[in-house]
PDB file of C-alpha atoms in Angstrom:
ATOM      1  CA  UNK A   1      -0.079  -0.015  -0.257  1.00 94.00           C
ATOM      2  CA  UNK A   2       1.465   3.695  -0.770  1.00 97.00           C
ATOM      3  CA  UNK A   3       0.042   6.646   0.535  1.00 98.00           C
ATOM      4  CA  UNK A   4       0.354   9.808  -1.618  1.00 98.00           C
ATOM      5  CA  UNK A   5       0.190  12.939  -0.149  1.00 98.00           C
ATOM      6  CA  UNK A   6      -0.330  16.011  -3.159  1.00 98.00           C
ATOM      7  CA  UNK A   7       0.438  19.295  -0.267  1.00 97.00           C
ATOM      8  CA  UNK A   8       2.438  18.535   2.377  1.00 96.00           C
ATOM      9  CA  UNK A   9       2.061  21.881   4.768  1.00 93.00           C
ATOM     10  CA  UNK A  10       0.940  22.285   7.781  1.00 93.00           C
ATOM     11  CA  UNK A  11      -1.911  19.646   7.707  1.00 95.00           C
ATOM     12  CA  UNK A  12      -0.486  17.852   5.588  1.00 96.00           C
ATOM     13  CA  UNK A  13       2.665  17.312   7.508  1.00 97.00           C
ATOM     14  CA  UNK A  14       1.120  16.659   9.314  1.00 96.00           C
ATOM     15  CA  UNK A  15      -0.185  13.766   8.534  1.00 97.00           C
ATOM     16  CA  UNK A  16       2.431  11.934   7.375  1.00 98.00           C
ATOM     17  CA  UNK A  17       4.049  12.132  10.365  1.00 97.00           C
ATOM     18  CA  UNK A  18       1.460  10.853  12.866  1.00 98.00           C
ATOM     19  CA  UNK A  19       1.198   8.203  10.065  1.00 98.00           C
ATOM     20  CA  UNK A  20       5.102   7.170  10.300  1.00 98.00           C
ATOM     21  CA  UNK A  21       4.598   8.208  14.031  1.00 97.00           C
ATOM     22  CA  UNK A  22       1.896   6.048  14.929  1.00 98.00           C
ATOM     23  CA  UNK A  23       3.180   3.033  12.868  1.00 97.00           C
ATOM     24  CA  UNK A  24       0.218   3.216  10.209  1.00 98.00           C
ATOM     25  CA  UNK A  25       2.987   3.491   7.363  1.00 98.00           C
ATOM     26  CA  UNK A  26       6.893   3.871   6.840  1.00 98.00           C
ATOM     27  CA  UNK A  27       8.291   6.452   4.490  1.00 98.00           C
ATOM     28  CA  UNK A  28       8.744   4.203   1.844  1.00 97.00           C
ATOM     29  CA  UNK A  29       5.291   3.896   2.215  1.00 98.00           C
ATOM     30  CA  UNK A  30       4.776   7.237   1.985  1.00 98.00           C
ATOM     31  CA  UNK A  31       5.690   9.571  -1.455  1.00 98.00           C
ATOM     32  CA  UNK A  32       4.648  13.124  -1.232  1.00 98.00           C
ATOM     33  CA  UNK A  33       4.794  16.621  -3.442  1.00 98.00           C
ATOM     34  CA  UNK A  34       4.556  19.859  -2.646  1.00 96.00           C
ATOM     35  CA  UNK A  35       4.549  23.284  -4.458  1.00 93.00           C
ATOM     36  CA  UNK A  36       7.882  24.296  -2.790  1.00 93.00           C
ATOM     37  CA  UNK A  37       9.609  21.145  -3.390  1.00 95.00           C
ATOM     38  CA  UNK A  38      12.493  22.149  -0.575  1.00 95.00           C
ATOM     39  CA  UNK A  39       9.865  20.723   1.998  1.00 94.00           C
ATOM     40  CA  UNK A  40       8.792  17.253   0.703  1.00 96.00           C
ATOM     41  CA  UNK A  41      12.588  17.324  -0.093  1.00 96.00           C
ATOM     42  CA  UNK A  42      13.183  18.220   3.944  1.00 96.00           C
ATOM     43  CA  UNK A  43      10.388  15.785   5.506  1.00 96.00           C
ATOM     44  CA  UNK A  44      12.236  13.325   3.271  1.00 97.00           C
ATOM     45  CA  UNK A  45      15.572  13.882   4.894  1.00 97.00           C
ATOM     46  CA  UNK A  46      13.925  13.604   8.763  1.00 97.00           C
ATOM     47  CA  UNK A  47      11.692  10.211   7.253  1.00 98.00           C
ATOM     48  CA  UNK A  48      14.642   7.836   5.508  1.00 97.00           C
ATOM     49  CA  UNK A  49      12.436   6.178   2.263  1.00 97.00           C
ATOM     50  CA  UNK A  50      10.131   8.929   2.311  1.00 98.00           C
ATOM     51  CA  UNK A  51       9.925   9.544  -1.220  1.00 97.00           C
ATOM     52  CA  UNK A  52       9.968  12.644  -3.053  1.00 97.00           C
ATOM     53  CA  UNK A  53       7.493  13.392  -5.706  1.00 97.00           C
ATOM     54  CA  UNK A  54       8.077  16.330  -9.049  1.00 95.00           C
ATOM     55  CA  UNK A  55       4.932  16.456 -10.268  1.00 97.00           C
ATOM     56  CA  UNK A  56       1.202  16.068  -7.958  1.00 97.00           C
ATOM     57  CA  UNK A  57       0.962  13.943 -11.644  1.00 97.00           C
ATOM     58  CA  UNK A  58       3.147  11.672 -10.589  1.00 98.00           C
ATOM     59  CA  UNK A  59       2.037  11.176  -6.709  1.00 98.00           C
ATOM     60  CA  UNK A  60      -1.386  10.136  -8.743  1.00 98.00           C
ATOM     61  CA  UNK A  61       0.309   7.062 -10.639  1.00 97.00           C
ATOM     62  CA  UNK A  62       2.681   5.509  -7.662  1.00 97.00           C
ATOM     63  CA  UNK A  63      -0.601   5.033  -5.084  1.00 98.00           C
ATOM     64  CA  UNK A  64      -3.097   3.634  -4.155  1.00 98.00           C
ATOM     65  CA  UNK A  65      -4.505   6.059  -1.366  1.00 98.00           C
ATOM     66  CA  UNK A  66      -3.833   9.729  -2.354  1.00 98.00           C
ATOM     67  CA  UNK A  67      -4.450  12.605   0.491  1.00 98.00           C
ATOM     68  CA  UNK A  68      -4.937  16.050  -0.902  1.00 98.00           C
ATOM     69  CA  UNK A  69      -4.457  18.722   0.941  1.00 97.00           C
ATOM     70  CA  UNK A  70      -3.667  21.469  -0.531  1.00 96.00           C
ATOM     71  CA  UNK A  71      -6.031  25.104   0.350  1.00 93.00           C
ATOM     72  CA  UNK A  72      -9.315  25.773  -1.143  1.00 91.00           C
ATOM     73  CA  UNK A  73      -8.141  28.386  -4.321  1.00 90.00           C
ATOM     74  CA  UNK A  74      -5.389  25.880  -5.330  1.00 93.00           C
ATOM     75  CA  UNK A  75      -7.636  22.989  -5.599  1.00 92.00           C
ATOM     76  CA  UNK A  76      -9.255  23.399  -8.859  1.00 92.00           C
ATOM     77  CA  UNK A  77      -5.450  22.688 -10.625  1.00 94.00           C
ATOM     78  CA  UNK A  78      -4.943  20.106  -8.871  1.00 96.00           C
ATOM     79  CA  UNK A  79      -7.905  18.324 -10.293  1.00 95.00           C
ATOM     80  CA  UNK A  80      -7.285  19.832 -13.641  1.00 94.00           C
ATOM     81  CA  UNK A  81      -3.896  18.542 -13.190  1.00 96.00           C
ATOM     82  CA  UNK A  82      -3.907  14.997 -12.017  1.00 97.00           C
ATOM     83  CA  UNK A  83      -7.912  13.631 -13.673  1.00 95.00           C
ATOM     84  CA  UNK A  84      -6.517  11.644 -16.410  1.00 96.00           C
ATOM     85  CA  UNK A  85      -4.805   9.588 -14.971  1.00 97.00           C
ATOM     86  CA  UNK A  86      -7.394   9.091 -11.086  1.00 98.00           C
ATOM     87  CA  UNK A  87      -8.144   5.214 -11.647  1.00 97.00           C
ATOM     88  CA  UNK A  88     -11.780   3.599 -10.339  1.00 97.00           C
ATOM     89  CA  UNK A  89      -9.789   1.750  -7.560  1.00 97.00           C
ATOM     90  CA  UNK A  90      -7.890   3.962  -6.171  1.00 98.00           C
ATOM     91  CA  UNK A  91      -9.660   6.752  -3.690  1.00 98.00           C
ATOM     92  CA  UNK A  92      -9.163  10.116  -3.172  1.00 98.00           C
ATOM     93  CA  UNK A  93      -9.457  11.973   0.366  1.00 98.00           C
ATOM     94  CA  UNK A  94      -9.805  15.360   0.479  1.00 97.00           C
ATOM     95  CA  UNK A  95      -9.161  17.572   4.563  1.00 97.00           C
ATOM     96  CA  UNK A  96     -10.663  20.919   1.987  1.00 93.00           C
ATOM     97  CA  UNK A  97     -13.690  20.849   3.647  1.00 92.00           C
ATOM     98  CA  UNK A  98     -15.157  23.999   1.395  1.00 93.00           C
ATOM     99  CA  UNK A  99     -14.885  21.815  -1.410  1.00 93.00           C
ATOM    100  CA  UNK A 100     -17.803  19.108  -1.300  1.00 94.00           C
ATOM    101  CA  UNK A 101     -17.542  15.542  -2.459  1.00 95.00           C
ATOM    102  CA  UNK A 102     -20.193  16.335  -4.926  1.00 93.00           C
ATOM    103  CA  UNK A 103     -17.312  18.120  -5.999  1.00 90.00           C
ATOM    104  CA  UNK A 104     -15.130  15.248  -6.515  1.00 93.00           C
ATOM    105  CA  UNK A 105     -17.064  12.703  -7.750  1.00 95.00           C
ATOM    106  CA  UNK A 106     -18.378  15.007 -10.658  1.00 93.00           C
ATOM    107  CA  UNK A 107     -14.164  15.566 -11.848  1.00 93.00           C
ATOM    108  CA  UNK A 108     -12.833  12.328 -11.109  1.00 96.00           C
ATOM    109  CA  UNK A 109     -13.720   9.076 -10.869  1.00 97.00           C
ATOM    110  CA  UNK A 110     -12.469   6.865  -7.731  1.00 98.00           C
ATOM    111  CA  UNK A 111     -13.607   6.690  -4.060  1.00 98.00           C
ATOM    112  CA  UNK A 112     -13.748   9.313  -2.962  1.00 98.00           C
ATOM    113  CA  UNK A 113     -14.099  10.443   0.874  1.00 98.00           C
ATOM    114  CA  UNK A 114     -13.167  14.081   2.887  1.00 97.00           C
ATOM    115  CA  UNK A 115     -11.700  14.018   6.084  1.00 98.00           C
ATOM    116  CA  UNK A 116     -10.785  16.683   8.935  1.00 97.00           C
ATOM    117  CA  UNK A 117      -8.075  16.150  10.600  1.00 97.00           C
ATOM    118  CA  UNK A 118      -6.789  18.420  13.386  1.00 97.00           C
ATOM    119  CA  UNK A 119      -3.771  19.255  14.504  1.00 97.00           C
ATOM    120  CA  UNK A 120      -4.603  16.890  18.412  1.00 97.00           C
ATOM    121  CA  UNK A 121      -4.122  14.020  15.408  1.00 97.00           C
ATOM    122  CA  UNK A 122      -0.171  15.091  15.941  1.00 96.00           C
ATOM    123  CA  UNK A 123       0.096  13.201  19.483  1.00 96.00           C
ATOM    124  CA  UNK A 124      -2.046  10.465  17.982  1.00 97.00           C
ATOM    125  CA  UNK A 125      -4.473  11.710  19.658  1.00 96.00           C
ATOM    126  CA  UNK A 126      -8.229  13.815  19.206  1.00 96.00           C
ATOM    127  CA  UNK A 127     -10.913  13.194  16.262  1.00 97.00           C
ATOM    128  CA  UNK A 128     -10.848  12.550  12.196  1.00 98.00           C
ATOM    129  CA  UNK A 129     -14.274  14.049  11.219  1.00 98.00           C
ATOM    130  CA  UNK A 130     -14.738  11.687   7.948  1.00 98.00           C
ATOM    131  CA  UNK A 131     -17.084  11.995   5.899  1.00 98.00           C
ATOM    132  CA  UNK A 132     -17.064   9.443   2.946  1.00 98.00           C
ATOM    133  CA  UNK A 133     -18.911   9.419  -1.052  1.00 97.00           C
ATOM    134  CA  UNK A 134     -21.311   7.538  -2.891  1.00 96.00           C
ATOM    135  CA  UNK A 135     -18.861   5.384  -3.896  1.00 97.00           C
ATOM    136  CA  UNK A 136     -17.113   4.455  -0.828  1.00 98.00           C
ATOM    137  CA  UNK A 137     -18.518   0.663  -0.248  1.00 97.00           C
ATOM    138  CA  UNK A 138     -18.825  -0.241   3.452  1.00 97.00           C
ATOM    139  CA  UNK A 139     -15.770  -2.196   3.325  1.00 98.00           C
ATOM    140  CA  UNK A 140     -13.419   1.128   2.102  1.00 98.00           C
ATOM    141  CA  UNK A 141     -15.179   3.150   4.621  1.00 98.00           C
ATOM    142  CA  UNK A 142     -14.364   0.613   7.335  1.00 98.00           C
ATOM    143  CA  UNK A 143     -10.202   0.455   6.016  1.00 98.00           C
ATOM    144  CA  UNK A 144      -9.963   4.290   5.702  1.00 98.00           C
ATOM    145  CA  UNK A 145     -10.996   4.743   9.473  1.00 98.00           C
ATOM    146  CA  UNK A 146      -9.393   1.676  10.909  1.00 98.00           C
ATOM    147  CA  UNK A 147      -6.030   3.586   8.995  1.00 98.00           C
ATOM    148  CA  UNK A 148      -6.878   6.395  10.464  1.00 98.00           C
ATOM    149  CA  UNK A 149      -6.809   5.108  14.422  1.00 98.00           C
ATOM    150  CA  UNK A 150      -3.173   4.937  14.027  1.00 98.00           C
ATOM    151  CA  UNK A 151      -3.502   8.489  15.019  1.00 98.00           C
ATOM    152  CA  UNK A 152      -7.374  10.172  15.999  1.00 98.00           C
ATOM    153  CA  UNK A 153     -10.406   8.524  16.721  1.00 97.00           C
ATOM    154  CA  UNK A 154     -13.077   8.589  13.501  1.00 98.00           C
ATOM    155  CA  UNK A 155     -15.564  10.123  13.509  1.00 98.00           C
ATOM    156  CA  UNK A 156     -18.577  10.282  10.967  1.00 97.00           C
ATOM    157  CA  UNK A 157     -20.574  12.913  10.994  1.00 97.00           C
ATOM    158  CA  UNK A 158     -22.638  14.842   7.715  1.00 95.00           C
ATOM    159  CA  UNK A 159     -21.457  17.070   5.340  1.00 95.00           C
ATOM    160  CA  UNK A 160     -24.277  19.325   6.056  1.00 95.00           C
ATOM    161  CA  UNK A 161     -22.018  19.824   9.215  1.00 95.00           C
ATOM    162  CA  UNK A 162     -18.819  20.139   8.226  1.00 94.00           C
ATOM    163  CA  UNK A 163     -18.681  23.719   9.488  1.00 95.00           C
ATOM    164  CA  UNK A 164     -19.652  22.967  12.869  1.00 97.00           C
ATOM    165  CA  UNK A 165     -17.806  19.231  13.598  1.00 97.00           C
ATOM    166  CA  UNK A 166     -15.007  21.636  12.353  1.00 96.00           C
ATOM    167  CA  UNK A 167     -15.125  24.555  14.637  1.00 97.00           C
ATOM    168  CA  UNK A 168     -15.292  21.582  18.010  1.00 97.00           C
ATOM    169  CA  UNK A 169     -12.933  19.693  16.444  1.00 96.00           C
ATOM    170  CA  UNK A 170      -9.792  21.633  14.152  1.00 96.00           C
ATOM    171  CA  UNK A 171     -10.033  24.531  15.453  1.00 97.00           C
ATOM    172  CA  UNK A 172     -11.196  23.615  18.655  1.00 97.00           C
ATOM    173  CA  UNK A 173      -7.338  23.398  20.123  1.00 97.00           C
ATOM    174  CA  UNK A 174      -6.911  26.862  18.926  1.00 97.00           C
ATOM    175  CA  UNK A 175      -9.935  28.497  20.694  1.00 97.00           C
ATOM    176  CA  UNK A 176      -8.742  26.783  24.288  1.00 97.00           C
ATOM    177  CA  UNK A 177      -5.128  27.736  23.559  1.00 98.00           C
ATOM    178  CA  UNK A 178      -6.627  31.514  23.643  1.00 98.00           C
ATOM    179  CA  UNK A 179      -8.468  30.687  26.653  1.00 97.00           C
ATOM    180  CA  UNK A 180      -5.655  28.932  28.292  1.00 98.00           C
ATOM    181  CA  UNK A 181      -3.227  32.130  27.571  1.00 98.00           C
ATOM    182  CA  UNK A 182      -5.665  34.397  28.469  1.00 98.00           C
ATOM    183  CA  UNK A 183      -6.289  32.688  32.239  1.00 98.00           C
ATOM    184  CA  UNK A 184      -2.553  32.303  32.029  1.00 98.00           C
ATOM    185  CA  UNK A 185      -1.392  36.097  31.029  1.00 98.00           C
ATOM    186  CA  UNK A 186      -3.933  37.026  33.714  1.00 98.00           C
ATOM    187  CA  UNK A 187      -2.506  35.205  36.859  1.00 98.00           C
ATOM    188  CA  UNK A 188       1.101  36.673  35.603  1.00 98.00           C
ATOM    189  CA  UNK A 189      -0.431  39.760  35.425  1.00 98.00           C
ATOM    190  CA  UNK A 190      -2.591  39.634  39.211  1.00 98.00           C
ATOM    191  CA  UNK A 191      -0.354  37.273  40.854  1.00 98.00           C
ATOM    192  CA  UNK A 192       2.895  37.482  39.638  1.00 97.00           C
ATOM    193  CA  UNK A 193       3.497  33.419  39.512  1.00 98.00           C
ATOM    194  CA  UNK A 194       6.560  33.266  36.852  1.00 98.00           C
ATOM    195  CA  UNK A 195       4.466  32.039  33.613  1.00 98.00           C
ATOM    196  CA  UNK A 196       6.826  28.881  32.822  1.00 98.00           C
ATOM    197  CA  UNK A 197       5.414  27.508  36.006  1.00 98.00           C
ATOM    198  CA  UNK A 198       1.619  28.938  34.757  1.00 98.00           C
ATOM    199  CA  UNK A 199       2.312  26.900  32.410  1.00 98.00           C
ATOM    200  CA  UNK A 200       2.998  24.412  33.361  1.00 98.00           C
ATOM    201  CA  UNK A 201      -0.245  24.154  35.224  1.00 98.00           C
ATOM    202  CA  UNK A 202      -2.664  25.379  32.744  1.00 98.00           C
ATOM    203  CA  UNK A 203      -1.162  22.751  30.301  1.00 98.00           C
ATOM    204  CA  UNK A 204      -1.291  19.547  32.781  1.00 98.00           C
ATOM    205  CA  UNK A 205      -4.899  21.049  33.834  1.00 98.00           C
ATOM    206  CA  UNK A 206      -5.684  20.991  30.181  1.00 97.00           C
ATOM    207  CA  UNK A 207      -4.606  17.100  30.238  1.00 97.00           C
ATOM    208  CA  UNK A 208      -6.412  16.316  33.053  1.00 97.00           C
ATOM    209  CA  UNK A 209      -9.567  17.341  31.605  1.00 98.00           C
ATOM    210  CA  UNK A 210      -9.064  16.308  28.577  1.00 96.00           C
ATOM    211  CA  UNK A 211      -9.280  12.443  30.311  1.00 96.00           C
ATOM    212  CA  UNK A 212     -12.277  13.259  32.497  1.00 98.00           C
ATOM    213  CA  UNK A 213     -13.657  14.089  29.994  1.00 97.00           C
ATOM    214  CA  UNK A 214     -12.779  11.242  27.484  1.00 95.00           C
ATOM    215  CA  UNK A 215     -12.469   7.738  29.956  1.00 95.00           C
ATOM    216  CA  UNK A 216     -13.138   8.971  33.476  1.00 97.00           C
ATOM    217  CA  UNK A 217     -16.942   9.465  33.002  1.00 96.00           C
ATOM    218  CA  UNK A 218     -17.446  12.951  33.212  1.00 98.00           C
ATOM    219  CA  UNK A 219     -19.764  15.768  30.349  1.00 97.00           C
ATOM    220  CA  UNK A 220     -18.287  18.803  30.739  1.00 97.00           C
ATOM    221  CA  UNK A 221     -21.829  19.962  32.964  1.00 97.00           C
ATOM    222  CA  UNK A 222     -21.000  17.573  35.068  1.00 97.00           C
ATOM    223  CA  UNK A 223     -17.663  18.746  35.689  1.00 97.00           C
ATOM    224  CA  UNK A 224     -18.618  21.549  36.615  1.00 97.00           C
ATOM    225  CA  UNK A 225     -20.895  20.235  39.202  1.00 96.00           C
ATOM    226  CA  UNK A 226     -18.395  18.183  40.420  1.00 96.00           C
ATOM    227  CA  UNK A 227     -16.055  20.759  40.857  1.00 97.00           C
ATOM    228  CA  UNK A 228     -17.552  23.491  42.232  1.00 96.00           C
ATOM    229  CA  UNK A 229     -19.023  23.141  45.884  1.00 93.00           C
ATOM    230  CA  UNK A 230     -21.999  26.276  45.602  1.00 93.00           C
ATOM    231  CA  UNK A 231     -20.449  28.824  47.468  1.00 94.00           C
ATOM    232  CA  UNK A 232     -17.181  28.225  46.886  1.00 96.00           C
ATOM    233  CA  UNK A 233     -14.153  29.562  45.102  1.00 97.00           C
ATOM    234  CA  UNK A 234     -14.696  27.516  41.908  1.00 97.00           C
ATOM    235  CA  UNK A 235     -18.415  28.265  41.763  1.00 97.00           C
ATOM    236  CA  UNK A 236     -17.560  31.507  42.082  1.00 96.00           C
ATOM    237  CA  UNK A 237     -15.253  32.434  39.089  1.00 97.00           C
ATOM    238  CA  UNK A 238     -17.680  30.215  37.185  1.00 96.00           C
ATOM    239  CA  UNK A 239     -20.336  33.592  38.084  1.00 96.00           C
ATOM    240  CA  UNK A 240     -18.105  35.435  36.599  1.00 96.00           C
ATOM    241  CA  UNK A 241     -17.401  33.723  33.281  1.00 96.00           C
ATOM    242  CA  UNK A 242     -20.978  33.069  33.286  1.00 95.00           C
ATOM    243  CA  UNK A 243     -21.908  36.827  33.087  1.00 96.00           C
ATOM    244  CA  UNK A 244     -19.090  38.321  31.112  1.00 95.00           C
ATOM    245  CA  UNK A 245     -19.358  35.351  27.556  1.00 95.00           C
ATOM    246  CA  UNK A 246     -22.646  35.603  27.421  1.00 94.00           C
ATOM    247  CA  UNK A 247     -23.083  35.568  23.384  1.00 95.00           C
ATOM    248  CA  UNK A 248     -19.675  35.435  22.848  1.00 96.00           C
ATOM    249  CA  UNK A 249     -19.119  31.694  21.431  1.00 96.00           C
ATOM    250  CA  UNK A 250     -22.470  32.349  19.577  1.00 97.00           C
ATOM    251  CA  UNK A 251     -20.760  34.538  17.786  1.00 97.00           C
ATOM    252  CA  UNK A 252     -17.837  32.709  17.361  1.00 97.00           C
ATOM    253  CA  UNK A 253     -20.163  30.206  15.393  1.00 97.00           C
ATOM    254  CA  UNK A 254     -21.842  32.866  13.246  1.00 97.00           C
ATOM    255  CA  UNK A 255     -18.397  34.245  12.297  1.00 97.00           C
ATOM    256  CA  UNK A 256     -16.528  31.369  11.564  1.00 97.00           C
ATOM    257  CA  UNK A 257     -19.627  30.096   9.774  1.00 96.00           C
ATOM    258  CA  UNK A 258     -19.535  33.306   6.993  1.00 97.00           C
ATOM    259  CA  UNK A 259     -16.178  32.794   6.528  1.00 95.00           C
ATOM    260  CA  UNK A 260     -17.419  28.770   4.849  1.00 95.00           C
ATOM    261  CA  UNK A 261     -19.782  30.643   3.189  1.00 95.00           C
ATOM    262  CA  UNK A 262     -17.990  32.626   1.941  1.00 94.00           C
ATOM    263  CA  UNK A 263     -14.839  29.887   0.852  1.00 93.00           C
ATOM    264  CA  UNK A 264     -18.063  27.745  -0.295  1.00 92.00           C
ATOM    265  CA  UNK A 265     -18.859  30.365  -2.155  1.00 92.00           C
ATOM    266  CA  UNK A 266     -16.598  30.445  -4.033  1.00 91.00           C
ATOM    267  CA  UNK A 267     -15.132  26.590  -4.163  1.00 89.00           C
ATOM    268  CA  UNK A 268     -17.853  26.533  -6.309  1.00 87.00           C
ATOM    269  CA  UNK A 269     -17.041  30.029  -8.165  1.00 88.00           C
ATOM    270  CA  UNK A 270     -14.071  27.834  -8.694  1.00 85.00           C
ATOM    271  CA  UNK A 271     -15.183  24.552  -9.839  1.00 81.00           C
ATOM    272  CA  UNK A 272     -17.549  26.144 -12.372  1.00 69.00           C
ATOM    273  CA  UNK A 273     -20.628  26.213 -10.265  1.00 46.00           C
ATOM    274  CA  UNK A 274     -24.084  24.048 -10.423  1.00 43.00           C
ATOM    275  CA  UNK A 275     -21.970  20.537 -11.003  1.00 44.00           C
ATOM    276  CA  UNK A 276     -25.015  18.350 -10.550  1.00 45.00           C
ATOM    277  CA  UNK A 277     -24.612  15.395  -7.565  1.00 45.00           C
ATOM    278  CA  UNK A 278     -23.711  11.286  -8.002  1.00 42.00           C
ATOM    279  CA  UNK A 279     -26.528   9.616  -8.836  1.00 43.00           C
ATOM    280  CA  UNK A 280     -24.820   6.775  -7.800  1.00 43.00           C
ATOM    281  CA  UNK A 281     -26.950   4.852  -5.344  1.00 41.00           C
ATOM    282  CA  UNK A 282     -26.306   5.287  -1.765  1.00 38.00           C
TER     283      UNK A 282
END
């Protein structure tokens, strides 16, 4: 099994490294291309055996499964370049959320899925969102999800909920990191604790909280109730946040959805709108 990667930017390289670190693929089972070839060459220096492709077409002709890890604006150029080489037996996996399954199925004959990875996959954790096209048979879906299980928890989502699912799983680490950074900065400013010590404490707290919410049997509401004694210190802190953060998360969701709608419209225009959805049976 040879895995091809078109694009080795932030998420493309995270996927490659996670697959290698997890043992899902050996470096020699990976072939990759990038607009800036030096980025692939650097990966090949780091992971001996990783194959450098000089073109996107070379990736396709040498691979069984192809991950397309490029920005929406680059997608049409990549598709136009590779579409004559893609075979029905191959899997093509997009990680570009505004590119719809119907866009891919109308231009490529392969088995199509879309996945939304997360930076947490780098440490073989977090979720990978999975949206499968009509040509992906149950055994194909299971195979892909078993592959992704090496680096994450694969979770199937509806394409209609791509954006909000991505907000939670893929954008979420940045949002949570912003919250923690603000908490750390306030701790340093208000008390004089060192930034290093505050960061260590906050980071360990985040790790432990994640475990409580995934394997510890808690959900966010029950965890708050367990920690916050009525009239206690934690309850007072929660009261402040409850007052000050009213509507903030709704604003965040509205903002991400507005930007996503803009990206969808641009993708439609770029890929020649009004392409008909696949007529193949579900």
